[in-house]
Amino acid sequence: MASIITQPVLSTQPFNHTRFRLLAGIPLILGIALSFLGVAFDAQWHTDVGPDTFFTLPHAIWYSAIATAGLTSLFVVLYSTWSYQRGQSIFPKEQLTFIWPVFRAPMSFVITGIGSAMFLFMGVYDLTWHGTFGFDVTPISPPHQGLFFAVLLNMIGTVAVFGSASTKRSNGAFIGLCIATAITLCYVPLFAYLSMLFPVPNGFSMTIAGFYTLAFLMVSSATGRVGAATLTGLFLLFIRYLAWFITPWATKVYSASIGLSIRDDPSQFPPFTEDIPIYAFAVALLLDALLLLCKRRNFPVRLSVIAMGALTALLLVLPVQFIWGNWHNLAVSTWFAAPVLGALLGFTGWKLGAVLREGAR
Amino acid sequence: MKYLLTSLLILLTLTFAQQEKRPELAHTETVQIGPYSMKVGFSRWPVLAQQSLDVLFMPEGGIKGKTATLTVIDPAGDFWAEGYIIPRFPRDRSIWGFDITAFDIEGQHKFKLELDGPEGKATGEIDVVMLPPPPFLPTLVSWVIGLSPLIIILVTVLTAWFRVRPGKRENTWVWQV
């Protein structure tokens, strides 16, 4: 009897490791959010003021954001390994992945950490690039895309950190997953620029619409709750407006404080931030209403997901194309291609939600 | 809050303050544009394709009361710039210029300048030859390195996917929401 009472209750409660995971997720969210604001600030800085040296405030913010995510995951990996070696693993054993030579930690934190490490590597790669080609501010260069994709590792790791905990039906995991997904969606336009290398009509808008559809259906399926897509859309809106107002202001204050003035031909709208479709919130709201309807009427799941994916992508691609100012460039093929892509990616997103819920570690 | 952020920015700024000056010019050309004489300066010379540099435009007697537009036609016959109003150089407001600009293809570029000032409107032109781009890794290799985090993402997601096999799970296909 006495032994039961004196047992370390905390480490044996399944609830405890979930709570630890959520707690560790907070600095990760801070890190990835700051890394979006950092890159948005950097883009605004380059287009509006832009002496190009490594030592600028936007770079400092961006790199600290990466460090926040990286150090947090390093801490979790080390702590998890240490607790495992002591025989009192903080995470259940089935959640641990063995990383050579001694580490045992949940994969989601490992991925987040690898993202930060790769970011540093891409930083060096970028430096050699600029050493050869001089400075440039295009989003479409191999090292710049490398930096963006390294941050995507941070983001996907964070999504998995919360996605894995979503089995527990905890509100923390639900909110965390929606925030992490929303921040990842803010980053999608940065990769979407790659579509410009391919001769796909409306490729940029299609990429954004496709990934947003995937993400909205993923969070719905992972959390198993109506409202996940709406909440994700709401956070997306919040971060978008935060960047929209902060980066132009910060650019002005920063440039004035070091005696530099704004260019004669500055950006009209905050770069990158302007590419985030605000309409996505309304589409997410509609998607949730449809999900509720399908559930109430008990429509077949597969068919409903495919139909909702198609509709979501179509509703997203039109406003994105409109925001981008080339409404008249909307190709006829897009009216057909967008729903097909949406059905495919929506279906994948739904299954990916199940992967997150059941398999993310 | 705003003051807190401002002071934080200024504090950080002190660490990163680096006021830059007009770049040292590697080469200048003089263009005669009607009654005006203008120096065109390049921060690197020769100019290599795909390598960025600063290009400055310095009319004699300063830029005050004048406007200039630039049209650049590349060897393929495409416009690199077409009637672009040259902005003041960001790091030196007393002259015009572009910072970190690059020309994609090698060969002879025609710079057509139009200057409007107190002595009327006039045009002039110079030719600048861009040499082949600097050597770097092959394009494919440089992209594979750049996209390597994406490869890690795909491998991780696919591994989890095939462990879970979401399509075959019953609870994927029931309404939980």
PDB file of C-alpha atoms in Angstrom, chain B residues 49-118:
ATOM      1  CA  ALA B  49      25.514  37.958 -66.031  1.00  0.00           C
ATOM      2  CA  GLN B  50      23.491  36.877 -62.964  1.00  0.00           C
ATOM      3  CA  GLN B  51      25.872  38.627 -60.586  1.00  0.00           C
ATOM      4  CA  SER B  52      24.337  41.542 -58.738  1.00  0.00           C
ATOM      5  CA  LEU B  53      25.829  44.992 -58.568  1.00  0.00           C
ATOM      6  CA  ASP B  54      24.923  48.628 -57.993  1.00  0.00           C
ATOM      7  CA  VAL B  55      24.399  50.819 -61.028  1.00  0.00           C
ATOM      8  CA  LEU B  56      24.538  54.562 -60.400  1.00  0.00           C
ATOM      9  CA  PHE B  57      23.502  57.475 -62.588  1.00  0.00           C
ATOM     10  CA  MET B  58      25.158  60.809 -61.883  1.00  0.00           C
ATOM     11  CA  PRO B  59      24.217  63.713 -64.155  1.00  0.00           C
ATOM     12  CA  GLU B  60      26.549  66.666 -64.164  1.00  0.00           C
ATOM     13  CA  GLY B  61      25.170  69.393 -61.946  1.00  0.00           C
ATOM     14  CA  GLY B  62      23.192  66.959 -59.809  1.00  0.00           C
ATOM     15  CA  ILE B  63      19.740  65.444 -60.121  1.00  0.00           C
ATOM     16  CA  LYS B  64      17.778  68.395 -58.833  1.00  0.00           C
ATOM     17  CA  GLY B  65      15.024  69.450 -61.204  1.00  0.00           C
ATOM     18  CA  LYS B  66      15.687  66.497 -63.489  1.00  0.00           C
ATOM     19  CA  THR B  67      14.056  63.143 -64.097  1.00  0.00           C
ATOM     20  CA  ALA B  68      15.526  60.216 -65.956  1.00  0.00           C
ATOM     21  CA  THR B  69      13.993  57.079 -67.371  1.00  0.00           C
ATOM     22  CA  LEU B  70      15.851  53.961 -68.340  1.00  0.00           C
ATOM     23  CA  THR B  71      15.159  51.365 -70.971  1.00  0.00           C
ATOM     24  CA  VAL B  72      17.454  48.379 -71.202  1.00  0.00           C
ATOM     25  CA  ILE B  73      17.228  45.952 -74.091  1.00  0.00           C
ATOM     26  CA  ASP B  74      18.990  42.639 -73.563  1.00  0.00           C
ATOM     27  CA  PRO B  75      20.722  40.601 -76.319  1.00  0.00           C
ATOM     28  CA  ALA B  76      17.558  38.541 -76.815  1.00  0.00           C
ATOM     29  CA  GLY B  77      15.730  41.738 -77.697  1.00  0.00           C
ATOM     30  CA  ASP B  78      13.630  41.695 -74.504  1.00  0.00           C
ATOM     31  CA  PHE B  79      13.232  44.649 -72.204  1.00  0.00           C
ATOM     32  CA  TRP B  80      15.116  44.370 -68.957  1.00  0.00           C
ATOM     33  CA  ALA B  81      13.556  47.699 -68.115  1.00  0.00           C
ATOM     34  CA  GLU B  82      11.164  49.768 -70.137  1.00  0.00           C
ATOM     35  CA  GLY B  83      10.789  53.474 -69.482  1.00  0.00           C
ATOM     36  CA  TYR B  84      11.550  52.946 -65.819  1.00  0.00           C
ATOM     37  CA  ILE B  85      11.868  56.139 -63.790  1.00  0.00           C
ATOM     38  CA  ILE B  86      15.254  55.791 -62.145  1.00  0.00           C
ATOM     39  CA  PRO B  87      14.828  56.181 -58.364  1.00  0.00           C
ATOM     40  CA  ARG B  88      17.261  57.989 -56.139  1.00  0.00           C
ATOM     41  CA  PHE B  89      19.984  55.652 -54.926  1.00  0.00           C
ATOM     42  CA  PRO B  90      18.891  54.390 -51.488  1.00  0.00           C
ATOM     43  CA  ARG B  91      22.213  55.018 -49.818  1.00  0.00           C
ATOM     44  CA  ASP B  92      22.928  58.333 -51.471  1.00  0.00           C
ATOM     45  CA  ARG B  93      19.949  60.535 -52.166  1.00  0.00           C
ATOM     46  CA  SER B  94      21.961  63.009 -54.225  1.00  0.00           C
ATOM     47  CA  ILE B  95      22.238  60.627 -57.177  1.00  0.00           C
ATOM     48  CA  TRP B  96      20.051  58.103 -58.998  1.00  0.00           C
ATOM     49  CA  GLY B  97      20.661  54.388 -59.086  1.00  0.00           C
ATOM     50  CA  PHE B  98      19.722  50.778 -58.517  1.00  0.00           C
ATOM     51  CA  ASP B  99      21.225  48.667 -55.775  1.00  0.00           C
ATOM     52  CA  ILE B 100      21.653  44.888 -56.011  1.00  0.00           C
ATOM     53  CA  THR B 101      20.461  44.589 -59.548  1.00  0.00           C
ATOM     54  CA  ALA B 102      21.444  41.774 -61.894  1.00  0.00           C
ATOM     55  CA  PHE B 103      21.249  41.033 -65.593  1.00  0.00           C
ATOM     56  CA  ASP B 104      20.183  37.492 -66.389  1.00  0.00           C
ATOM     57  CA  ILE B 105      21.819  36.874 -69.712  1.00  0.00           C
ATOM     58  CA  GLU B 106      25.266  37.559 -71.118  1.00  0.00           C
ATOM     59  CA  GLY B 107      25.928  39.708 -74.138  1.00  0.00           C
ATOM     60  CA  GLN B 108      25.471  43.274 -75.234  1.00  0.00           C
ATOM     61  CA  HIS B 109      22.801  45.278 -73.406  1.00  0.00           C
ATOM     62  CA  LYS B 110      21.615  48.573 -74.804  1.00  0.00           C
ATOM     63  CA  PHE B 111      20.964  51.232 -72.151  1.00  0.00           C
ATOM     64  CA  LYS B 112      18.649  53.966 -73.472  1.00  0.00           C
ATOM     65  CA  LEU B 113      18.462  56.974 -71.210  1.00  0.00           C
ATOM     66  CA  GLU B 114      15.979  59.794 -71.392  1.00  0.00           C
ATOM     67  CA  LEU B 115      16.630  62.867 -69.335  1.00  0.00           C
ATOM     68  CA  ASP B 116      14.196  65.684 -68.717  1.00  0.00           C
ATOM     69  CA  GLY B 117      15.545  68.849 -67.146  1.00  0.00           C
ATOM     70  CA  PRO B 118      15.847  72.626 -67.371  1.00  0.00           C
TER      71      PRO B 118
END
